[in-house]
Amino acid sequence: MPKPSSATINVPLPATNALKHAERPNVIVPAKIEWQTDDAGNKVPVSGEFGDVYFSHADGLAESRHVFLAHNQLPERLANLVPQQCFTIAELGFGTGLNFLATWQLWRQLRLTHSHLDSAHLHFITTEKYPIPLTDLKQILALWAQRAPELAELIEQLLASYPPLIAGCHRLNFFADNITLDIWLGDAGDSLASLGFETAIQRPYIDAWFLDGFAPSCNEILWAASIFMQIQRLSRADTTAATYSCAGIVKRGLQAHGFAIKKVKGFGRKREMLTAVMTEPLPLDDHPTLYTHPNHTVVIGAGVAGLLTAWTLANRGINVTILDKSAPLSGASGNPRALLAPNMTPIHHVYEHLHSIGYLYSGRLYRDFNKQAAIQRTPLILEQTGTLDLLVKTNIGTEQIADYPNAMAATITTEEARRLSGLKAKDLADNLYLPQSGLVNPQALKTVTLAHSNINYQQFSVTDIKETEDKVTVSGNNSQSPITIIADNVVICAAYESHQLDKRIVACRTIRGQLSWFTPTAEQITKLPKLPLKYSGYCAPFIGQSGDAELNNIIENQSQFLLGASFVDGDANIDIRLEENQQNYDKLIEDMPELADVLITDPSLWQARAGIRTQTLDYHPLVGLLAQSKRLWTLSAMGAKGYALAPICAEALADMMLGCFTPLSSVMLTRLSPNRARLHKARNNVSKLSS
Ligand code: SAM
């Protein structure tokens, strides 16, 4: 039985700051919604920016089905997908999400009647420059839930996952239906330019376009030649497009960029609309070809990177064998709890800030896992406690925090900060409150990921990996005997030992970190902080759950207080050191001297665990296919941020392996490539110096 998690702490958040909504580069301006009445007397939303309707005044849902679904031939094309195939739709203008909801509902219906679609995947990529605020969207979609009850459940799920309105890609996975929604917030031109990658085996493309910008007469930008150039770049022969508009600029744009167009009957009273088929795609490079879906992948290393990689691939229908020379989470990922709280960046950088992108995605994924855990009555994966950052060691101050949507980050009043932290003397006027942050339970994550029916874990020490044209052979030993495993792909997730398995992976910095914890007395519990705090270190209270004892000496139902963590560069020892417990104590007392009276326990009596974090010289992880390889991948070097970064990086890696668009921009993928020149140049310089 899981212990009930400490309930999310309700904190009154400050009122929205008007300055947030001024237009600045890479900063999202929410839509201003106005209301009109349609032909049937229903209230319909209208864009305050453009003065145009989001959907038809006749019947928006029926129009969406007619224009975008029927005229991209989706009912037939989706029904004819082969098992494991991914079909990708891209939309210009997410608006109210009605097109997406109509598509999702069609996909659901088809999957009910076509069992071969069980393992097929629908990927819906959409762009939006002026996203509708959640409160308006709730109002708009509540009307659709009444008018079209078949959408009601989907609407509920979409609203529950709707992202905070910050620039960049927000990946929403609806796992039960094998459908992924990527919402790229920002200008469509920039978002389309961010899409795509090329590896030695793959280059993704769009199967069907929903061109749903406002009418060209009020928003020419969305129909500009630069947009059509991107559409052509991302299409290939037989890609289709549909739009309600028959304006000259649309016809000319499509024709000039490789599409053959056809006018057909429009919806309702509209005379005509356009459908189009790509007949003159840009010449494709030689190497990216259709790649058969891999059946079996070996993941080496069962830390957080390996577990998330294995689960993500398994979830895409691949059989995964995950190997570890010791045991799952035996390394740095096996701490009693991991604090999921981002190091924030000024908002105009957030769209390319991997830690923020990863934080938002992992929170969504872990909350999804929580639902599974609740059904199975196992401990929660993420205990969403909220975190209070005292801004001792951050890149941003309160003015920059005010730029963020309050649902993601806010500065709370001193009074609230005192109530939450229990601190009485500390000046808390400047603070950062992260309502969605919390503590990850690594053991619970391990249980939920390894429970996937496509995953098989083996204790196995790898000694050799050989890649040939059609397979990879992994050799090594388990506790009894030598073993060989054959796979289509191998992903190396072996942290600081990854380079020992393949020389193309750079050796990384090893940074030792020791975490300390103790069992507080009943009196201490009343005086210690009640939620995680970040300062020059971090601390958090938690309660031992069933399973914790598998990784650490923690008793179920017992209160614990955790303090982190030391940083010792260039040290790969994991012995427990009393002086590092003392350092963890000192950091806490230096930043909050008043806790000296509460923490009277002698730090040398505390429990502790040391792990080795792996970091590259440019601080970015390694994610991707190895140079000159078609089958060997790595996902590694997450530093101390594995629980925030691994889920989104695993999504990107699975997409690259399967030829789907990633939730990370092409620029970001280049930054993460294990073959990036700057790491290898630095390595060569070091070896020249030492020779
Ligand atoms: N597909 C939507 C639906 O299902 O509700 C309706 C889309 S509405 C007709 C057009 C959308 O395009 C609006 O939400 C608008 O904010 C968005 N838009 C306008 N200019 C844009 C741009 N440059 N980049 C991205 N989105 C843009």
XYZ file of C-alpha atoms and ligand atoms in Angstrom:
718
model
C 0.000 0.000 0.000
C 1.422 3.414 -0.847
C 1.492 5.999 1.866
C -0.779 8.845 0.875
C 1.562 11.478 -0.506
C 1.664 14.719 1.397
C -0.994 16.671 -0.465
C 0.106 19.374 -2.873
C 0.453 22.500 -0.819
C -1.990 25.158 -1.914
C -0.337 28.494 -2.187
C -2.116 31.647 -3.319
C -0.072 32.722 -6.327
C 0.445 36.370 -7.253
C -1.833 38.018 -9.789
C -0.749 37.907 -13.427
C 1.779 40.571 -14.260
C 0.649 42.746 -17.171
C 4.252 43.115 -18.308
C 4.306 39.416 -19.060
C 2.164 39.997 -22.077
C 4.232 42.568 -23.918
C 5.567 41.129 -27.201
C 9.277 40.273 -26.953
C 11.357 37.878 -29.050
C 10.864 34.255 -27.968
C 8.356 35.259 -25.310
C 4.824 33.990 -25.769
C 1.897 36.408 -25.920
C -1.356 34.616 -25.000
C -4.369 35.015 -27.291
C -7.056 37.533 -26.422
C -10.372 35.780 -26.783
C -13.549 37.604 -27.747
C -16.969 36.004 -28.145
C -19.596 36.095 -30.930
C -22.776 34.125 -31.571
C -22.900 31.607 -34.447
C -25.731 30.698 -36.846
C -27.284 28.290 -34.333
C -27.078 30.722 -31.422
C -23.942 29.103 -29.900
C -21.208 31.278 -28.440
C -18.022 31.043 -30.555
C -14.560 32.374 -29.799
C -12.917 34.982 -32.004
C -9.284 36.070 -31.997
C -8.783 39.554 -30.556
C -5.445 39.849 -32.422
C -6.759 38.949 -35.868
C -10.512 39.573 -35.604
C -11.133 36.177 -37.239
C -12.987 33.059 -36.068
C -11.206 29.967 -34.762
C -13.715 27.758 -36.500
C -16.765 28.018 -38.730
C -19.901 29.750 -37.516
C -21.900 26.956 -39.134
C -20.476 23.895 -37.302
C -16.781 24.001 -36.491
C -16.420 20.297 -35.759
C -18.208 19.194 -38.925
C -16.088 21.637 -40.932
C -12.903 20.294 -39.372
C -13.895 16.734 -40.256
C -14.790 17.755 -43.810
C -11.832 19.978 -44.631
C -8.899 18.459 -42.785
C -9.789 14.837 -42.068
C -11.768 13.816 -45.133
C -9.714 15.847 -47.603
C -6.438 14.451 -46.344
C -8.131 11.023 -46.741
C -7.351 10.278 -43.099
C -10.068 7.664 -42.483
C -8.629 5.469 -45.262
C -4.948 6.286 -44.798
C -4.953 5.707 -41.065
C -6.931 2.478 -41.391
C -4.322 1.210 -43.851
C -1.239 1.771 -41.688
C 0.853 -1.327 -41.111
C 1.693 -2.450 -37.555
C 4.229 -0.170 -35.857
C 4.000 2.498 -38.598
C 4.016 6.125 -37.489
C 1.791 8.611 -39.339
C 2.602 12.301 -38.913
C 0.227 15.230 -39.290
C 1.395 18.838 -39.033
C -0.942 21.758 -38.416
C -0.453 25.491 -38.748
C -2.446 27.100 -35.915
C -3.471 24.936 -32.928
C -6.031 27.460 -31.718
C -8.698 25.679 -29.675
C -7.354 22.208 -30.490
C -10.610 21.265 -32.244
C -8.829 19.789 -35.288
C -6.623 17.757 -33.014
C -9.584 16.505 -30.997
C -11.463 15.501 -34.156
C -8.376 13.631 -35.387
C -7.834 11.911 -32.055
C -11.440 10.780 -31.965
C -11.186 9.349 -35.508
C -7.951 7.548 -34.528
C -9.621 6.082 -31.438
C -12.572 4.846 -33.473
C -10.301 3.243 -36.067
C -8.204 1.529 -33.419
C -11.341 -0.007 -31.903
C -12.171 -1.756 -35.147
C -8.709 -2.403 -36.666
C -6.528 -4.520 -34.408
C -3.482 -4.094 -36.672
C -3.423 -0.461 -35.487
C -2.645 -1.537 -31.913
C 1.057 -0.863 -32.422
C 0.714 1.974 -34.974
C 1.424 5.499 -33.814
C -0.179 8.832 -34.654
C 1.995 11.913 -34.260
C 0.253 15.290 -34.436
C 2.606 18.276 -34.612
C 1.056 21.703 -34.266
C 2.300 25.281 -34.090
C 0.811 28.237 -32.275
C 2.055 31.789 -31.850
C -0.774 33.087 -29.647
C -1.879 30.147 -27.488
C -5.227 30.365 -25.765
C -4.933 30.695 -21.961
C -6.153 27.623 -20.098
C -9.138 29.378 -18.489
C -10.437 30.500 -21.916
C -9.714 27.108 -23.449
C -11.700 25.400 -20.696
C -14.658 27.625 -21.483
C -14.384 27.041 -25.235
C -13.995 23.288 -24.974
C -16.743 22.934 -22.348
C -19.112 24.102 -25.085
C -17.776 21.402 -27.427
C -18.046 18.748 -24.742
C -21.772 19.575 -24.581
C -22.297 19.785 -28.330
C -20.179 16.713 -29.148
C -20.201 14.332 -26.161
C -17.912 11.946 -28.100
C -15.140 14.506 -27.501
C -15.785 15.011 -23.782
C -13.236 12.532 -22.431
C -10.566 13.635 -24.886
C -11.161 17.267 -23.942
C -10.676 16.416 -20.298
C -7.342 14.727 -21.029
C -6.139 17.546 -23.265
C -6.973 20.186 -20.670
C -5.266 18.175 -17.925
C -2.025 18.142 -19.945
C -2.221 21.643 -21.461
C 1.249 23.158 -21.050
C 2.255 26.462 -19.485
C 2.442 29.128 -22.188
C 6.177 29.309 -22.732
C 8.032 29.107 -26.054
C 9.304 25.836 -27.471
C 7.970 22.335 -27.937
C 5.652 20.752 -25.391
C 5.228 17.022 -25.911
C 1.945 15.559 -24.706
C 1.750 11.768 -24.925
C -1.607 10.047 -24.620
C -0.143 6.602 -24.190
C -3.373 4.613 -24.021
C -4.207 5.709 -27.571
C -0.671 5.698 -29.052
C -1.011 9.351 -29.981
C 1.556 12.093 -29.447
C 0.792 15.798 -29.614
C 3.745 18.158 -30.007
C 2.673 21.782 -29.475
C 5.365 24.151 -30.725
C 4.662 27.536 -29.163
C 6.169 30.392 -31.145
C 6.043 31.684 -34.697
C 5.163 28.907 -37.160
C 8.106 29.834 -39.420
C 10.600 29.349 -36.583
C 8.927 26.176 -35.356
C 8.870 24.541 -38.784
C 12.510 25.518 -39.280
C 13.326 23.727 -35.986
C 11.835 20.446 -37.194
C 13.799 17.614 -38.695
C 17.136 15.885 -38.484
C 19.183 13.547 -40.565
C 20.998 10.526 -39.306
C 22.715 7.866 -41.356
C 19.452 5.928 -41.360
C 16.553 8.305 -41.110
C 14.954 11.511 -42.176
C 11.408 12.131 -40.971
C 8.660 13.696 -43.073
C 5.082 14.898 -42.711
C 2.287 12.760 -44.179
C -0.538 15.309 -44.063
C -0.765 19.073 -43.524
C -3.658 20.947 -41.916
C -3.224 24.519 -43.180
C -5.458 26.314 -40.698
C -4.095 29.813 -40.261
C -6.561 32.663 -40.083
C -7.722 33.908 -43.474
C -4.821 35.278 -45.567
C -6.631 38.643 -45.664
C -6.012 39.051 -41.921
C -2.818 37.006 -41.463
C -0.642 36.883 -44.590
C 2.435 35.797 -42.621
C 1.155 32.269 -42.159
C 0.817 31.912 -45.939
C 4.190 33.430 -46.877
C 6.653 31.809 -49.291
C 9.015 31.082 -46.385
C 6.308 28.916 -44.763
C 5.629 27.040 -48.010
C 9.386 26.451 -48.385
C 9.404 24.730 -45.003
C 6.307 22.739 -45.902
C 8.054 21.488 -49.036
C 11.257 20.700 -47.130
C 9.324 18.594 -44.627
C 7.174 16.756 -47.198
C 7.848 13.992 -49.643
C 6.058 12.459 -52.624
C 2.371 11.859 -51.814
C 2.286 14.071 -48.726
C -1.118 15.779 -48.762
C -2.380 19.163 -47.612
C -5.833 20.600 -47.065
C -7.149 24.068 -46.325
C -10.508 25.837 -46.248
C -8.927 28.776 -48.111
C -8.918 29.157 -51.884
C -7.165 32.537 -51.833
C -4.698 33.187 -54.663
C -1.765 33.428 -52.241
C -2.540 29.904 -50.973
C -2.951 28.373 -54.424
C 0.223 30.012 -55.723
C 2.195 29.131 -52.590
C 1.309 25.453 -52.791
C 1.881 25.206 -56.539
C 5.223 26.993 -56.401
C 6.394 24.542 -53.744
C 5.753 21.212 -55.347
C 2.041 20.570 -54.708
C -0.586 19.750 -57.315
C -3.762 21.464 -56.110
C -7.426 20.681 -56.580
C -10.490 22.768 -55.761
C -13.267 20.754 -54.171
C -16.615 21.580 -52.595
C -16.177 23.503 -49.352
C -18.027 22.879 -46.110
C -21.675 23.900 -45.748
C -22.427 27.031 -47.697
C -18.802 27.518 -48.750
C -18.411 26.945 -52.456
C -14.870 25.611 -52.481
C -11.756 24.602 -50.576
C -8.321 23.261 -51.572
C -6.704 19.857 -51.391
C -3.162 19.246 -52.551
C -0.668 16.437 -53.135
C 3.104 16.778 -53.194
C 4.255 15.855 -56.685
C 7.620 17.623 -56.838
C 9.374 16.977 -53.539
C 12.867 18.308 -52.969
C 15.463 15.701 -53.896
C 16.149 13.553 -50.842
C 19.708 12.753 -49.834
C 20.897 9.273 -50.767
C 21.310 7.803 -47.323
C 18.036 8.427 -45.503
C 15.874 5.554 -46.653
C 12.948 3.666 -45.324
C 14.252 1.787 -42.348
C 12.522 -1.276 -41.029
C 11.158 -1.016 -37.531
C 13.655 -2.522 -35.073
C 12.298 -5.514 -33.189
C 14.894 -5.835 -30.495
C 17.122 -3.282 -28.794
C 19.668 -3.855 -26.071
C 20.086 -1.043 -23.533
C 23.305 -1.188 -21.538
C 23.081 0.351 -18.078
C 20.038 0.415 -15.797
C 20.412 3.838 -14.211
C 17.761 6.480 -14.845
C 18.986 7.028 -18.444
C 18.826 3.303 -19.236
C 15.471 2.722 -17.529
C 13.806 5.634 -19.329
C 15.361 4.666 -22.670
C 14.204 1.072 -22.251
C 10.688 2.111 -21.244
C 10.324 4.653 -24.067
C 11.446 2.155 -26.710
C 9.286 -0.594 -25.205
C 6.361 1.769 -25.298
C 6.911 2.189 -29.063
C 6.521 -1.550 -29.564
C 10.190 -2.576 -29.443
C 11.360 -5.555 -27.379
C 14.068 -4.329 -25.055
C 16.690 -6.231 -23.139
C 18.196 -3.998 -20.472
C 21.503 -5.063 -18.968
C 23.405 -3.929 -15.930
C 26.617 -5.342 -14.563
C 25.344 -4.870 -10.975
C 21.642 -4.076 -10.535
C 19.106 -1.441 -11.623
C 19.810 1.936 -9.971
C 22.985 0.673 -8.321
C 24.852 3.850 -9.337
C 24.231 7.566 -8.891
C 20.531 7.256 -9.838
C 19.762 5.169 -6.760
C 19.481 7.949 -4.191
C 16.539 7.729 -1.785
C 14.817 10.652 -3.537
C 15.695 13.001 -6.420
C 14.572 16.618 -6.366
C 12.830 17.558 -9.620
C 13.277 21.350 -9.706
C 14.856 23.214 -12.607
C 17.661 25.728 -12.559
C 15.648 28.490 -14.178
C 16.758 30.645 -17.083
C 15.458 34.056 -18.286
C 12.264 33.374 -20.204
C 13.578 34.467 -23.609
C 16.053 31.557 -23.435
C 13.629 28.937 -22.207
C 12.736 27.498 -25.624
C 16.306 26.233 -25.962
C 16.954 25.458 -22.292
C 17.119 21.696 -22.002
C 16.707 21.625 -18.240
C 13.389 23.551 -18.385
C 12.123 21.553 -21.376
C 13.101 18.331 -19.622
C 11.564 19.415 -16.321
C 8.186 20.114 -17.913
C 8.136 16.851 -19.846
C 9.353 14.641 -17.010
C 6.757 16.150 -14.661
C 4.048 15.210 -17.163
C 5.425 11.691 -17.597
C 5.835 11.044 -13.875
C 2.320 12.268 -13.155
C 1.164 9.782 -15.779
C 3.138 7.032 -14.047
C 1.507 8.133 -10.788
C -1.888 7.218 -12.230
C -0.599 3.713 -12.926
C 0.891 3.507 -9.431
C -2.409 4.619 -7.895
C -4.243 1.813 -9.708
C -1.657 -0.753 -8.640
C -1.476 0.696 -5.115
C 2.284 1.115 -5.307
C 4.244 4.190 -4.165
C 3.987 7.355 -6.227
C 6.768 8.093 -8.700
C 6.557 11.859 -8.217
C 5.398 13.351 -4.952
C 4.381 16.824 -6.115
C 5.316 18.816 -3.038
C 6.284 22.119 -4.672
C 9.760 23.515 -4.016
C 10.864 26.814 -2.544
C 14.117 28.125 -3.984
C 15.750 30.747 -1.761
C 17.667 32.146 -4.755
C 21.072 31.691 -3.163
C 22.496 30.109 -6.291
C 20.396 30.973 -9.348
C 20.667 32.669 -12.717
C 17.503 34.682 -12.299
C 15.944 37.168 -9.886
C 12.361 37.999 -9.024
C 11.897 40.327 -12.010
C 12.692 37.487 -14.391
C 10.601 35.018 -12.417
C 7.639 37.373 -12.927
C 7.952 36.753 -16.688
C 6.943 33.114 -16.182
C 3.361 31.831 -16.024
C 2.523 31.406 -12.343
C 1.610 27.781 -12.889
C 5.287 27.143 -13.610
C 7.180 29.608 -11.409
C 6.285 32.517 -9.151
C 7.512 34.615 -6.259
C 5.237 34.144 -3.269
C 4.751 36.544 -0.382
C 7.139 36.436 2.574
C 4.229 35.316 4.710
C 3.496 32.338 2.461
C 7.177 31.489 2.164
C 7.416 31.471 5.960
C 4.353 29.295 6.301
C 5.698 26.752 3.822
C 9.294 26.664 4.926
C 8.759 27.074 8.638
C 11.703 29.516 8.585
C 11.275 32.444 10.926
C 14.415 34.547 10.701
C 15.561 34.212 7.080
C 14.760 37.093 4.701
C 12.419 35.395 2.236
C 11.272 38.453 0.251
C 13.087 37.148 -2.857
C 12.122 33.594 -3.612
C 11.121 31.237 -6.371
C 8.197 28.926 -5.801
C 7.821 25.982 -8.194
C 4.322 24.551 -7.663
C 4.758 21.523 -9.965
C 8.090 20.429 -8.636
C 8.636 17.615 -6.183
C 10.478 14.491 -5.159
C 11.011 11.535 -7.471
C 11.077 8.108 -5.859
C 13.717 6.214 -7.911
C 12.679 2.797 -6.636
C 9.049 3.458 -7.643
C 10.209 4.617 -11.082
C 12.277 1.455 -11.450
C 9.259 -0.700 -10.548
C 6.931 0.986 -13.016
C 9.414 1.035 -15.917
C 10.679 -2.529 -15.552
C 7.069 -3.763 -15.312
C 6.573 -3.011 -19.041
C 5.769 -6.265 -20.810
C 8.265 -5.528 -23.635
C 11.192 -5.159 -21.209
C 13.438 -7.926 -20.005
C 16.125 -7.098 -17.418
C 19.298 -9.180 -17.061
C 22.271 -8.816 -14.801
C 25.066 -8.970 -17.359
C 28.532 -7.519 -17.683
C 29.236 -6.495 -21.297
C 32.722 -7.163 -22.646
C 32.264 -6.609 -26.389
C 29.864 -5.009 -28.895
C 30.129 -5.827 -32.610
C 28.073 -4.089 -35.271
C 27.545 -5.605 -38.725
C 25.323 -4.485 -41.600
C 22.211 -6.213 -40.272
C 22.700 -6.651 -36.511
C 24.648 -5.977 -33.345
C 26.172 -8.725 -31.212
C 26.639 -8.005 -27.522
C 28.910 -10.393 -25.628
C 29.587 -10.672 -21.925
C 28.894 -12.679 -18.799
C 26.130 -13.032 -16.318
C 26.818 -14.470 -12.900
C 27.003 -18.003 -14.307
C 28.381 -18.081 -17.834
C 29.414 -16.215 -21.010
C 26.440 -15.038 -23.086
C 25.843 -13.473 -26.508
C 22.791 -11.374 -27.378
C 21.809 -10.360 -30.906
C 19.864 -7.117 -31.431
C 18.886 -4.598 -34.102
C 20.216 -1.695 -32.041
C 22.207 -1.066 -28.892
C 21.926 2.011 -26.684
C 24.828 2.630 -24.326
C 23.624 4.289 -21.108
C 26.598 3.467 -18.917
C 27.335 6.968 -17.562
C 31.045 7.508 -16.885
C 31.862 4.006 -18.139
C 30.172 4.500 -21.540
C 33.437 5.291 -23.337
C 34.843 1.958 -22.198
C 32.162 0.211 -24.251
C 32.785 2.239 -27.410
C 35.746 4.489 -28.131
C 33.627 6.899 -30.178
C 32.032 8.085 -26.936
C 34.156 10.723 -25.217
C 35.370 10.113 -21.697
C 33.496 12.504 -19.394
C 34.229 14.307 -16.158
C 33.388 12.281 -13.075
C 31.885 14.276 -10.233
C 31.375 12.523 -6.949
C 28.282 13.516 -4.986
C 27.280 12.421 -1.492
C 23.763 12.784 -0.191
C 22.963 12.567 3.545
C 19.803 11.789 5.479
C 18.634 11.149 9.010
C 15.474 10.201 10.887
C 14.210 13.326 12.653
C 12.522 13.186 16.052
C 8.842 14.100 16.348
C 9.880 17.487 17.686
C 12.353 18.102 14.868
C 9.692 17.249 12.295
C 7.549 20.133 13.511
C 10.447 22.569 13.084
C 12.104 21.320 9.907
C 11.024 22.641 6.461
C 7.836 20.947 5.263
C 8.707 21.057 1.586
C 11.946 20.845 -0.414
C 14.169 23.927 -0.245
C 16.937 24.936 -2.650
C 19.783 27.140 -1.444
C 23.497 26.492 -2.044
C 22.464 22.868 -1.458
C 18.992 21.385 -1.111
C 17.012 19.625 1.581
C 13.703 17.805 1.709
C 11.567 15.874 4.136
C 10.106 12.580 2.964
C 8.525 9.414 4.307
C 9.960 5.954 3.591
C 7.818 3.903 1.201
C 7.574 0.199 0.501
C 10.500 -0.798 -1.713
C 12.859 1.943 -0.493
C 14.847 -0.649 1.439
C 15.850 -2.350 -1.849
C 18.112 0.593 -2.630
C 18.908 2.235 0.697
C 18.631 1.648 4.383
C 15.230 3.284 4.748
C 12.321 1.926 6.749
C 8.781 2.091 5.391
C 6.590 4.781 6.978
C 9.509 6.382 8.797
C 10.122 10.134 8.379
C 13.443 11.124 6.861
C 15.194 14.396 6.202
C 17.502 14.560 3.192
C 20.357 16.977 2.503
C 22.338 17.256 -0.720
C 24.908 17.128 -2.018
C 28.664 17.323 -2.208
C 30.491 17.943 -5.527
C 33.979 16.513 -5.830
C 35.325 16.946 -9.347
C 37.522 14.216 -10.776
C 36.706 11.714 -8.051
C 35.152 8.351 -8.925
C 35.184 6.799 -5.440
C 31.898 5.999 -3.761
C 33.084 5.494 -0.190
C 31.027 7.308 2.471
C 32.870 10.298 3.934
C 32.007 11.953 7.207
C 33.390 15.280 6.016
C 30.887 15.362 3.145
C 27.975 14.847 5.563
C 29.457 17.799 7.413
C 29.593 19.835 4.168
C 25.907 19.126 3.558
C 25.176 20.248 7.111
C 27.345 23.369 6.749
C 25.639 24.501 3.546
C 22.242 24.302 5.204
C 23.319 26.149 8.349
C 25.273 28.786 6.446
C 22.188 29.714 4.400
C 19.662 29.187 7.235
C 21.503 29.646 10.572
C 18.256 29.362 12.520
C 18.118 25.620 11.708
C 21.235 25.022 13.827
C 18.923 24.788 16.845
C 16.796 22.154 15.121
C 19.538 20.033 13.549
C 21.242 19.146 16.769
C 21.964 15.634 15.428
C 25.639 14.899 14.874
C 26.166 14.713 11.053
C 28.659 11.913 11.502
C 25.726 9.727 12.591
C 23.744 10.446 9.437
C 23.217 7.925 6.691
C 24.658 8.685 3.273
C 25.088 7.486 -0.272
C 27.754 8.555 -2.740
C 27.385 8.361 -6.520
C 29.355 9.432 -9.566
C 27.728 11.979 -11.839
C 28.933 12.126 -15.404
C 29.287 15.434 -17.214
C 30.625 16.537 -20.587
C 32.874 19.577 -20.949
C 29.997 21.615 -22.410
C 27.507 20.323 -19.766
C 25.114 18.899 -22.379
C 24.293 15.185 -22.286
C 25.188 12.792 -25.097
C 22.139 11.727 -27.110
C 22.204 10.097 -30.535
C 23.707 7.709 -33.027
C 27.473 7.159 -32.875
C 29.627 8.305 -35.795
C 29.802 5.872 -38.737
C 27.246 3.641 -37.108
C 23.708 2.664 -38.045
C 22.912 0.713 -34.916
C 24.894 1.994 -31.943
C 23.435 4.818 -29.888
C 24.132 6.501 -26.598
C 22.154 8.399 -23.993
C 24.479 9.428 -21.245
C 26.219 12.196 -19.248
C 23.211 13.792 -17.551
C 25.257 15.213 -14.669
C 23.053 15.633 -11.592
C 19.917 16.149 -13.710
C 19.106 12.626 -14.893
C 15.546 12.593 -13.548
C 14.723 15.829 -15.390
C 16.590 15.134 -18.635
C 16.285 11.403 -19.283
C 12.563 11.314 -20.220
C 12.756 13.970 -22.962
C 16.135 12.729 -24.220
C 14.770 9.180 -24.384
C 11.809 10.466 -26.436
C 14.215 12.201 -28.826
C 16.375 9.096 -29.131
C 13.381 6.825 -29.797
C 12.155 9.286 -32.447
C 15.537 9.350 -34.158
C 15.696 5.567 -34.136
C 12.194 5.253 -35.607
C 12.282 8.161 -38.055
C 9.769 10.395 -36.241
C 10.081 14.110 -35.507
C 11.675 14.820 -32.138
C 10.409 17.238 -29.470
C 13.867 18.846 -29.503
C 14.875 21.288 -32.233
C 17.435 20.305 -34.859
C 19.812 22.847 -33.293
C 19.419 21.157 -29.908
C 19.965 17.706 -31.421
C 23.253 18.950 -32.899
C 24.215 20.258 -29.462
C 23.509 16.874 -27.917
C 25.106 14.749 -30.630
C 27.714 12.369 -29.197
C 29.816 13.268 -32.242
C 29.775 17.052 -31.744
C 33.065 18.539 -32.804
C 33.733 20.622 -29.709
C 33.921 17.608 -27.394
C 36.152 15.656 -29.715
C 38.396 18.662 -30.399
C 38.815 19.149 -26.657
C 39.653 15.451 -26.265
C 42.267 15.604 -29.069
C 43.862 18.687 -27.515
C 44.109 16.926 -24.159
C 45.696 13.823 -25.697
C 48.166 15.985 -27.742
C 49.223 17.764 -24.565
C 49.737 14.536 -22.692
C 51.712 12.817 -25.501
N -6.791 24.717 -35.785
C -7.433 25.569 -34.836
C -8.513 24.870 -34.075
O -8.667 23.625 -34.263
O -9.137 25.502 -33.234
C -7.898 26.885 -35.388
C -6.775 27.707 -35.888
S -7.144 29.397 -36.081
C -8.094 29.454 -37.549
C -5.557 30.022 -36.609
C -4.491 29.937 -35.539
O -3.246 30.339 -36.100
C -4.742 30.865 -34.377
O -4.778 30.146 -33.182
C -3.586 31.850 -34.426
O -3.180 32.320 -33.153
C -2.509 31.017 -35.096
N -1.448 31.829 -35.708
C -1.560 33.010 -36.332
N -0.358 33.440 -36.783
C 0.539 32.514 -36.437
C 1.933 32.375 -36.628
N 2.651 33.279 -37.276
N 2.537 31.272 -36.140
C 1.816 30.314 -35.481
N 0.498 30.400 -35.284
C -0.157 31.472 -35.751
